[in-house]
Amino acid sequence: MRNYEDKIISGKIISQQIKDEVKEEVASLKEKGLYSHLAVVLLGDDPSSQVYVRNKELGCEYCGIESTVIRQSKDITEKELLQIVKGLNKDKKVHGILVQMPMPEHISKEKVILAIDPMKDVDGFHPYNVGQLLYGSSDVLLPCTPSGIMELLDRSDIAIAGKNVVVVGRSNIVGKPVFHMLLERNATVTICHSKTKDLVGVTKQADILVVAIGKANMITGEHVKEGAVVIDVGVNRVNDKLYGDVEFETVAPLASRITPVPGGVGPMTIAMLMKNTVKAALNSEK
Ligand code: NDP
């Protein structure tokens, strides 16, 4: 059976390139006495969150970025959590702050995001950074998964300007920010969601199709135009196996390029977090 290797956009390879670049930058900054430090707050013992945080620690270790994980019970009060965030905001030795999602239900995610100093908001979720993204600024901290998608396209020499791009999914962490990034790069962008009528009719127009729905194999060959570039953000665990939102078997034969799951967008998120942490450290020197 054909594996479509020639069509694969490998997030594994591209994220490694980015981490190597960050590692080099961190080493040269250290020679000038500049350090980068990421603080991650982890609430409770959710297994997936533990794995995500461990991978962030490993990413920091690889790049030479200092990291601190602050572990707290999931029963922590909102006030106590906000105090921790305030402390990290004030700590000059900490450049990036991330509170691992999902948060316990009694804590307002919005309040926590608002409490993080936008200059240390390496997740790029603070309304200040979101607003700057809407204004077209690339100088601020931008969310990691959407930035990773842009890197995948750029480093695969996929032209964006003038292309019809369809984004399926309008979440604050993927769909909406990547919509704005693509628009800023002069694509003609359409965004779809669960109320979109005739999804197939819209996605079939896409030269570049970005899918972030959270439903295993939802996008199939019937949704895709021949020659389209397909970026699958989905990570869906079904019976202990990972699936994307795109049905690889029916879409890969049609696509000109496609990201696999796993090994596509997933590894890019951590690489971009590393990049953001160094950016935050450099900004703190300005
Ligand atoms: P959300 O659940 O926040 O958003 C899903 C979006 O998909 C919503 O906008 C929803 O529409 C839309 N949607 C749901 N069903 C349909 C449908 N039938 N037709 C069209 N649109 C639909 O998801 P996230 O953006 O947080 O995540 C999406 C996927 O990406 C998940 O699998 C997640 O695990 C993965 N992910 C991967 C990351 C990575 O690092 N690789 C990082 C972040 C997420 P509506 O708004 O109308 O409800």
mmCIF file of C-alpha atoms and ligand atoms in Angstrom:
data_model
loop_
_atom_site.group_PDB
_atom_site.id
_atom_site.type_symbol
_atom_site.label_atom_id
_atom_site.label_comp_id
_atom_site.label_asym_id
_atom_site.label_seq_id
_atom_site.Cartn_x
_atom_site.Cartn_y
_atom_site.Cartn_z
ATOM 1 C CA MET A 1 0.000 0.000 0.000
ATOM 2 C CA ARG A 2 1.251 3.495 -0.848
ATOM 3 C CA ASN A 3 2.390 5.515 2.205
ATOM 4 C CA TYR A 4 2.303 8.931 0.476
ATOM 5 C CA GLU A 5 5.688 9.810 1.976
ATOM 6 C CA ASP A 6 6.306 12.310 -0.834
ATOM 7 C CA LYS A 7 3.210 14.268 0.227
ATOM 8 C CA ILE A 8 3.834 14.298 3.976
ATOM 9 C CA ILE A 9 4.517 17.571 5.763
ATOM 10 C CA SER A 10 6.493 16.271 8.708
ATOM 11 C CA GLY A 11 5.974 18.194 11.921
ATOM 12 C CA LYS A 12 8.466 15.825 13.471
ATOM 13 C CA ILE A 13 11.263 17.025 11.187
ATOM 14 C CA ILE A 14 10.249 20.703 11.095
ATOM 15 C CA SER A 15 9.752 20.948 14.880
ATOM 16 C CA GLN A 16 13.209 19.426 15.352
ATOM 17 C CA GLN A 17 14.695 22.094 13.063
ATOM 18 C CA ILE A 18 12.984 24.804 15.126
ATOM 19 C CA LYS A 19 14.123 23.327 18.442
ATOM 20 C CA ASP A 20 17.694 23.161 17.108
ATOM 21 C CA GLU A 21 17.493 26.826 16.082
ATOM 22 C CA VAL A 22 16.126 27.754 19.520
ATOM 23 C CA LYS A 23 18.880 25.708 21.196
ATOM 24 C CA GLU A 24 21.508 27.608 19.225
ATOM 25 C CA GLU A 25 19.937 30.953 20.093
ATOM 26 C CA VAL A 26 19.687 30.049 23.782
ATOM 27 C CA ALA A 27 23.370 29.065 23.809
ATOM 28 C CA SER A 28 24.445 32.327 22.190
ATOM 29 C CA LEU A 29 22.265 34.350 24.587
ATOM 30 C CA LYS A 30 23.834 32.514 27.540
ATOM 31 C CA GLU A 31 27.243 33.707 26.364
ATOM 32 C CA LYS A 32 25.891 37.246 26.802
ATOM 33 C CA GLY A 33 24.544 36.373 30.257
ATOM 34 C CA LEU A 34 20.892 36.157 29.138
ATOM 35 C CA TYR A 35 18.759 33.278 30.353
ATOM 36 C CA SER A 36 15.270 32.057 29.441
ATOM 37 C CA HIS A 37 12.995 30.500 32.017
ATOM 38 C CA LEU A 38 9.544 28.926 31.616
ATOM 39 C CA ALA A 39 7.244 28.377 34.600
ATOM 40 C CA VAL A 40 4.383 25.916 34.191
ATOM 41 C CA VAL A 41 1.558 25.608 36.716
ATOM 42 C CA LEU A 42 -0.033 22.162 36.809
ATOM 43 C CA LEU A 43 -3.237 21.573 38.771
ATOM 44 C CA GLY A 44 -4.173 18.051 39.830
ATOM 45 C CA ASP A 45 -3.020 14.744 38.372
ATOM 46 C CA ASP A 46 -4.849 14.416 35.057
ATOM 47 C CA PRO A 47 -2.682 11.911 33.092
ATOM 48 C CA SER A 48 -2.859 13.797 29.761
ATOM 49 C CA SER A 49 -1.909 17.092 31.406
ATOM 50 C CA GLN A 50 1.006 15.372 33.158
ATOM 51 C CA VAL A 51 2.280 14.071 29.807
ATOM 52 C CA TYR A 52 1.902 17.499 28.147
ATOM 53 C CA VAL A 53 3.780 19.191 30.989
ATOM 54 C CA ARG A 54 6.519 16.540 30.965
ATOM 55 C CA ASN A 55 6.958 17.095 27.219
ATOM 56 C CA LYS A 56 7.266 20.828 27.814
ATOM 57 C CA GLU A 57 9.953 20.172 30.446
ATOM 58 C CA LEU A 58 11.803 17.891 28.027
ATOM 59 C CA GLY A 59 11.552 20.542 25.296
ATOM 60 C CA CYS A 60 13.073 23.130 27.653
ATOM 61 C CA GLU A 61 15.818 20.729 28.676
ATOM 62 C CA TYR A 62 16.694 20.074 25.028
ATOM 63 C CA CYS A 63 16.833 23.769 24.147
ATOM 64 C CA GLY A 64 18.721 24.819 27.292
ATOM 65 C CA ILE A 65 15.755 26.774 28.669
ATOM 66 C CA GLU A 66 15.297 26.674 32.431
ATOM 67 C CA SER A 67 11.941 25.312 33.536
ATOM 68 C CA THR A 68 10.003 25.139 36.774
ATOM 69 C CA VAL A 69 6.833 23.142 37.253
ATOM 70 C CA ILE A 70 4.618 24.338 40.077
ATOM 71 C CA ARG A 71 2.369 21.440 41.057
ATOM 72 C CA GLN A 72 -0.790 22.220 42.985
ATOM 73 C CA SER A 73 -3.849 20.252 44.019
ATOM 74 C CA LYS A 74 -6.908 20.540 41.747
ATOM 75 C CA ASP A 75 -8.711 21.804 44.859
ATOM 76 C CA ILE A 76 -6.641 25.006 44.944
ATOM 77 C CA THR A 77 -8.871 28.077 45.204
ATOM 78 C CA GLU A 78 -9.051 30.581 42.389
ATOM 79 C CA LYS A 79 -7.610 33.214 44.724
ATOM 80 C CA GLU A 80 -4.614 31.037 45.583
ATOM 81 C CA LEU A 81 -3.958 30.324 41.898
ATOM 82 C CA LEU A 82 -4.166 34.018 41.024
ATOM 83 C CA GLN A 83 -1.649 34.719 43.812
ATOM 84 C CA ILE A 84 0.767 32.210 42.270
ATOM 85 C CA VAL A 85 0.366 33.860 38.862
ATOM 86 C CA LYS A 86 0.942 37.313 40.381
ATOM 87 C CA GLY A 87 4.120 36.034 42.052
ATOM 88 C CA LEU A 88 5.388 34.681 38.727
ATOM 89 C CA ASN A 89 4.522 37.970 37.009
ATOM 90 C CA LYS A 90 6.755 39.799 39.496
ATOM 91 C CA ASP A 91 9.597 37.268 39.386
ATOM 92 C CA LYS A 92 12.226 38.788 37.080
ATOM 93 C CA LYS A 93 13.897 35.400 36.680
ATOM 94 C CA VAL A 94 10.739 33.958 35.041
ATOM 95 C CA HIS A 95 10.116 34.952 31.406
ATOM 96 C CA GLY A 96 7.266 32.662 30.357
ATOM 97 C CA ILE A 97 4.190 31.598 32.338
ATOM 98 C CA LEU A 98 1.778 28.859 31.350
ATOM 99 C CA VAL A 99 -1.104 27.422 33.339
ATOM 100 C CA GLN A 100 -1.828 23.966 31.917
ATOM 101 C CA MET A 101 -5.386 23.518 30.595
ATOM 102 C CA PRO A 102 -7.929 22.191 31.299
ATOM 103 C CA MET A 103 -8.434 23.878 34.636
ATOM 104 C CA PRO A 104 -10.771 22.598 37.363
ATOM 105 C CA GLU A 105 -14.351 23.810 36.859
ATOM 106 C CA HIS A 106 -14.422 26.065 39.932
ATOM 107 C CA ILE A 107 -11.636 28.208 38.450
ATOM 108 C CA SER A 108 -12.360 30.806 35.785
ATOM 109 C CA LYS A 109 -10.019 30.170 32.858
ATOM 110 C CA GLU A 110 -10.680 33.726 31.633
ATOM 111 C CA LYS A 111 -9.640 35.268 34.963
ATOM 112 C CA VAL A 112 -6.438 33.248 35.048
ATOM 113 C CA ILE A 113 -5.531 34.174 31.463
ATOM 114 C CA LEU A 114 -6.217 37.842 32.225
ATOM 115 C CA ALA A 115 -3.994 37.676 35.312
ATOM 116 C CA ILE A 116 -0.904 36.584 33.367
ATOM 117 C CA ASP A 117 1.418 39.415 32.359
ATOM 118 C CA PRO A 118 0.908 39.641 28.536
ATOM 119 C CA MET A 119 4.690 39.916 28.141
ATOM 120 C CA LYS A 120 5.049 36.489 29.800
ATOM 121 C CA ASP A 121 1.970 34.926 28.184
ATOM 122 C CA VAL A 122 3.807 32.259 26.143
ATOM 123 C CA ASP A 123 0.514 30.537 25.271
ATOM 124 C CA GLY A 124 -0.559 33.761 23.520
ATOM 125 C CA PHE A 125 -4.063 33.606 25.031
ATOM 126 C CA HIS A 126 -4.166 36.997 26.811
ATOM 127 C CA PRO A 127 -6.628 39.456 25.217
ATOM 128 C CA TYR A 128 -3.771 41.943 24.736
ATOM 129 C CA ASN A 129 -1.878 39.468 22.567
ATOM 130 C CA VAL A 130 -5.067 38.332 20.807
ATOM 131 C CA GLY A 131 -5.890 41.987 20.069
ATOM 132 C CA GLN A 132 -2.412 42.594 18.688
ATOM 133 C CA LEU A 133 -2.833 39.553 16.442
ATOM 134 C CA LEU A 134 -6.055 41.081 15.080
ATOM 135 C CA TYR A 135 -4.153 44.307 14.428
ATOM 136 C CA GLY A 136 -1.618 42.316 12.417
ATOM 137 C CA SER A 137 1.314 42.587 14.816
ATOM 138 C CA SER A 138 3.747 39.687 14.775
ATOM 139 C CA ASP A 139 5.930 41.224 17.455
ATOM 140 C CA VAL A 140 3.847 39.897 20.367
ATOM 141 C CA LEU A 141 3.480 36.391 21.798
ATOM 142 C CA LEU A 142 1.224 34.477 19.416
ATOM 143 C CA PRO A 143 -0.538 31.178 20.199
ATOM 144 C CA CYS A 144 1.642 28.146 19.638
ATOM 145 C CA THR A 145 -0.485 25.728 17.586
ATOM 146 C CA PRO A 146 -1.582 28.325 14.977
ATOM 147 C CA SER A 147 2.010 29.672 14.735
ATOM 148 C CA GLY A 148 3.153 26.081 14.281
ATOM 149 C CA ILE A 149 0.719 25.654 11.376
ATOM 150 C CA MET A 150 2.145 28.780 9.712
ATOM 151 C CA GLU A 151 5.703 27.424 10.135
ATOM 152 C CA LEU A 152 4.661 24.092 8.588
ATOM 153 C CA LEU A 153 3.333 25.920 5.519
ATOM 154 C CA ASP A 154 6.273 28.311 5.234
ATOM 155 C CA ARG A 155 8.969 25.717 5.706
ATOM 156 C CA SER A 156 7.277 23.477 3.136
ATOM 157 C CA ASP A 157 7.368 26.363 0.625
ATOM 158 C CA ILE A 158 3.595 26.482 0.345
ATOM 159 C CA ALA A 159 2.539 29.896 -0.924
ATOM 160 C CA ILE A 160 -0.282 31.501 1.079
ATOM 161 C CA ALA A 161 -0.978 34.884 -0.557
ATOM 162 C CA GLY A 162 -4.027 34.825 -2.817
ATOM 163 C CA LYS A 163 -4.915 31.243 -1.930
ATOM 164 C CA ASN A 164 -8.403 30.146 -0.934
ATOM 165 C CA VAL A 165 -7.958 28.846 2.583
ATOM 166 C CA VAL A 166 -10.734 27.152 4.525
ATOM 167 C CA VAL A 167 -10.393 26.697 8.285
ATOM 168 C CA VAL A 168 -12.807 24.224 9.873
ATOM 169 C CA GLY A 169 -13.235 24.998 13.597
ATOM 170 C CA ARG A 170 -13.454 28.381 15.332
ATOM 171 C CA SER A 171 -11.936 27.784 18.756
ATOM 172 C CA ASN A 172 -10.012 30.561 20.477
ATOM 173 C CA ILE A 173 -6.864 28.458 20.583
ATOM 174 C CA VAL A 174 -6.710 27.197 16.987
ATOM 175 C CA GLY A 175 -9.399 28.196 14.467
ATOM 176 C CA LYS A 176 -9.784 31.920 15.156
ATOM 177 C CA PRO A 177 -6.083 32.771 15.569
ATOM 178 C CA VAL A 178 -4.994 30.789 12.502
ATOM 179 C CA PHE A 179 -7.782 32.519 10.532
ATOM 180 C CA HIS A 180 -6.213 35.892 11.391
ATOM 181 C CA MET A 181 -2.664 34.744 10.701
ATOM 182 C CA LEU A 182 -3.668 33.490 7.257
ATOM 183 C CA LEU A 183 -5.616 36.662 6.517
ATOM 184 C CA GLU A 184 -2.592 38.735 7.499
ATOM 185 C CA ARG A 185 -0.623 36.734 4.939
ATOM 186 C CA ASN A 186 -3.104 37.732 2.218
ATOM 187 C CA ALA A 187 -5.021 34.478 1.881
ATOM 188 C CA THR A 188 -8.748 34.614 1.181
ATOM 189 C CA VAL A 189 -9.954 32.850 4.297
ATOM 190 C CA THR A 190 -13.281 31.194 5.096
ATOM 191 C CA ILE A 191 -13.980 29.792 8.544
ATOM 192 C CA CYS A 192 -16.483 26.961 9.106
ATOM 193 C CA HIS A 193 -18.107 25.583 12.255
ATOM 194 C CA SER A 194 -20.870 23.261 13.381
ATOM 195 C CA LYS A 195 -23.610 25.511 11.950
ATOM 196 C CA THR A 196 -22.021 25.828 8.513
ATOM 197 C CA LYS A 197 -24.392 24.768 5.756
ATOM 198 C CA ASP A 198 -22.958 22.607 2.999
ATOM 199 C CA LEU A 199 -19.552 21.995 4.612
ATOM 200 C CA VAL A 200 -18.468 19.856 1.646
ATOM 201 C CA GLY A 201 -19.328 22.667 -0.779
ATOM 202 C CA VAL A 202 -17.114 25.089 1.173
ATOM 203 C CA THR A 203 -14.154 22.823 1.920
ATOM 204 C CA LYS A 204 -14.057 21.699 -1.728
ATOM 205 C CA GLN A 205 -13.079 25.271 -2.656
ATOM 206 C CA ALA A 206 -9.955 25.183 -0.506
ATOM 207 C CA ASP A 207 -6.453 25.348 -1.906
ATOM 208 C CA ILE A 208 -5.351 24.977 1.700
ATOM 209 C CA LEU A 209 -7.635 23.231 4.189
ATOM 210 C CA VAL A 210 -6.946 23.562 7.932
ATOM 211 C CA VAL A 211 -9.027 21.245 10.099
ATOM 212 C CA ALA A 212 -9.407 21.677 13.878
ATOM 213 C CA ILE A 213 -12.678 20.035 14.868
ATOM 214 C CA GLY A 214 -11.907 17.314 17.410
ATOM 215 C CA LYS A 215 -13.820 14.510 15.644
ATOM 216 C CA ALA A 216 -11.884 11.502 14.413
ATOM 217 C CA ASN A 217 -11.732 11.133 10.605
ATOM 218 C CA MET A 218 -14.565 13.619 10.013
ATOM 219 C CA ILE A 219 -13.082 15.146 6.883
ATOM 220 C CA THR A 220 -12.945 12.595 4.080
ATOM 221 C CA GLY A 221 -12.037 12.563 0.412
ATOM 222 C CA GLU A 222 -15.424 14.029 -0.546
ATOM 223 C CA HIS A 223 -14.513 17.288 1.287
ATOM 224 C CA VAL A 224 -11.219 17.835 -0.528
ATOM 225 C CA LYS A 225 -10.319 19.306 -3.915
ATOM 226 C CA GLU A 226 -7.630 17.527 -5.891
ATOM 227 C CA GLY A 227 -4.240 19.149 -5.230
ATOM 228 C CA ALA A 228 -5.239 20.823 -1.951
ATOM 229 C CA VAL A 229 -2.831 21.157 0.964
ATOM 230 C CA VAL A 230 -4.404 19.616 4.068
ATOM 231 C CA ILE A 231 -3.382 20.485 7.622
ATOM 232 C CA ASP A 232 -4.923 18.215 10.253
ATOM 233 C CA VAL A 233 -4.837 19.675 13.765
ATOM 234 C CA GLY A 234 -7.062 17.039 15.345
ATOM 235 C CA VAL A 235 -5.836 14.722 18.059
ATOM 236 C CA ASN A 236 -8.499 12.156 18.930
ATOM 237 C CA ARG A 237 -7.805 9.093 21.027
ATOM 238 C CA VAL A 238 -10.082 6.180 20.116
ATOM 239 C CA ASN A 239 -9.450 2.782 21.752
ATOM 240 C CA ASP A 240 -5.911 3.878 22.647
ATOM 241 C CA LYS A 241 -5.088 4.861 19.074
ATOM 242 C CA LEU A 242 -4.587 8.427 17.839
ATOM 243 C CA TYR A 243 -6.641 9.733 14.945
ATOM 244 C CA GLY A 244 -6.702 13.109 13.263
ATOM 245 C CA ASP A 245 -9.836 14.928 12.143
ATOM 246 C CA VAL A 246 -8.943 13.989 8.564
ATOM 247 C CA GLU A 247 -9.362 10.495 7.150
ATOM 248 C CA PHE A 248 -5.845 10.023 5.817
ATOM 249 C CA GLU A 249 -6.663 7.044 3.584
ATOM 250 C CA THR A 250 -9.252 8.885 1.475
ATOM 251 C CA VAL A 251 -7.694 12.379 1.602
ATOM 252 C CA ALA A 252 -3.989 11.642 0.997
ATOM 253 C CA PRO A 253 -4.538 10.365 -2.585
ATOM 254 C CA LEU A 254 -6.174 13.712 -3.487
ATOM 255 C CA ALA A 255 -4.009 16.129 -1.511
ATOM 256 C CA SER A 256 -0.785 17.602 -2.869
ATOM 257 C CA ARG A 257 0.598 17.804 0.690
ATOM 258 C CA ILE A 258 -0.814 16.551 3.995
ATOM 259 C CA THR A 259 0.135 16.456 7.680
ATOM 260 C CA PRO A 260 -0.050 13.069 9.408
ATOM 261 C CA VAL A 261 -1.421 12.372 12.886
ATOM 262 C CA PRO A 262 0.656 11.833 14.911
ATOM 263 C CA GLY A 263 3.792 13.635 13.737
ATOM 264 C CA GLY A 264 2.164 16.630 12.031
ATOM 265 C CA VAL A 265 0.893 19.692 13.883
ATOM 266 C CA GLY A 266 1.290 18.092 17.343
ATOM 267 C CA PRO A 267 5.085 18.380 17.750
ATOM 268 C CA MET A 268 5.010 21.953 16.406
ATOM 269 C CA THR A 269 3.124 23.264 19.433
ATOM 270 C CA ILE A 270 5.974 22.574 21.854
ATOM 271 C CA ALA A 271 8.609 23.875 19.439
ATOM 272 C CA MET A 272 6.677 27.154 19.161
ATOM 273 C CA LEU A 273 6.354 27.317 22.950
ATOM 274 C CA MET A 274 10.145 27.138 23.173
ATOM 275 C CA LYS A 275 10.399 29.906 20.583
ATOM 276 C CA ASN A 276 7.901 32.047 22.491
ATOM 277 C CA THR A 277 9.803 31.605 25.768
ATOM 278 C CA VAL A 278 13.013 32.918 24.203
ATOM 279 C CA LYS A 279 11.041 35.767 22.599
ATOM 280 C CA ALA A 280 9.609 36.658 26.019
ATOM 281 C CA ALA A 281 13.088 36.570 27.572
ATOM 282 C CA LEU A 282 14.447 38.872 24.849
ATOM 283 C CA ASN A 283 11.455 41.233 25.206
ATOM 284 C CA SER A 284 12.132 41.466 28.948
ATOM 285 C CA GLU A 285 15.541 42.969 28.109
ATOM 286 C CA LYS A 286 14.041 45.732 25.939
HETATM 287 P P1 NDP B 1 -12.949 22.927 20.099
HETATM 288 O O1 NDP B 1 -13.786 21.797 20.574
HETATM 289 O O2 NDP B 1 -12.709 24.088 20.989
HETATM 290 O O3 NDP B 1 -13.561 23.477 18.718
HETATM 291 C C1 NDP B 1 -14.024 22.614 17.741
HETATM 292 C C2 NDP B 1 -14.547 23.411 16.582
HETATM 293 O O4 NDP B 1 -15.012 22.496 15.596
HETATM 294 C C3 NDP B 1 -15.739 24.304 16.964
HETATM 295 O O5 NDP B 1 -15.588 25.577 16.375
HETATM 296 C C4 NDP B 1 -16.938 23.558 16.372
HETATM 297 O O6 NDP B 1 -17.971 24.404 15.932
HETATM 298 C C5 NDP B 1 -16.297 22.878 15.180
HETATM 299 N N1 NDP B 1 -17.085 21.710 14.795
HETATM 300 C C6 NDP B 1 -17.538 20.707 15.593
HETATM 301 N N2 NDP B 1 -18.246 19.840 14.874
HETATM 302 C C7 NDP B 1 -18.266 20.298 13.620
HETATM 303 C C8 NDP B 1 -18.865 19.848 12.405
HETATM 304 N N3 NDP B 1 -19.588 18.741 12.367
HETATM 305 N N4 NDP B 1 -18.683 20.578 11.298
HETATM 306 C C9 NDP B 1 -17.951 21.718 11.314
HETATM 307 N N5 NDP B 1 -17.357 22.195 12.432
HETATM 308 C C10 NDP B 1 -17.514 21.496 13.562
HETATM 309 O O7 NDP B 1 -11.587 22.261 19.607
HETATM 310 P P2 NDP B 1 -10.070 22.805 19.543
HETATM 311 O O8 NDP B 1 -9.921 23.845 18.504
HETATM 312 O O9 NDP B 1 -9.575 23.054 20.896
HETATM 313 O O10 NDP B 1 -9.372 21.457 19.033
HETATM 314 C C11 NDP B 1 -9.700 20.864 17.810
HETATM 315 C C12 NDP B 1 -8.862 19.614 17.643
HETATM 316 O O11 NDP B 1 -7.499 19.974 17.604
HETATM 317 C C13 NDP B 1 -8.984 18.615 18.798
HETATM 318 O O12 NDP B 1 -8.871 17.299 18.284
HETATM 319 C C14 NDP B 1 -7.788 18.931 19.665
HETATM 320 O O13 NDP B 1 -7.363 17.820 20.431
HETATM 321 C C15 NDP B 1 -6.775 19.309 18.617
HETATM 322 N N6 NDP B 1 -5.719 20.196 19.104
HETATM 323 C C16 NDP B 1 -4.439 19.840 18.799
HETATM 324 C C17 NDP B 1 -3.400 20.632 19.189
HETATM 325 C C18 NDP B 1 -2.025 20.236 18.806
HETATM 326 O O14 NDP B 1 -1.078 20.668 19.416
HETATM 327 N N7 NDP B 1 -1.879 19.412 17.775
HETATM 328 C C19 NDP B 1 -3.613 21.849 19.985
HETATM 329 C C20 NDP B 1 -4.994 22.180 20.178
HETATM 330 C C21 NDP B 1 -6.015 21.355 19.763
HETATM 331 P P3 NDP B 1 -18.855 25.347 16.920
HETATM 332 O O15 NDP B 1 -17.961 26.481 17.283
HETATM 333 O O16 NDP B 1 -20.019 25.731 16.119
HETATM 334 O O17 NDP B 1 -19.179 24.481 18.110
#
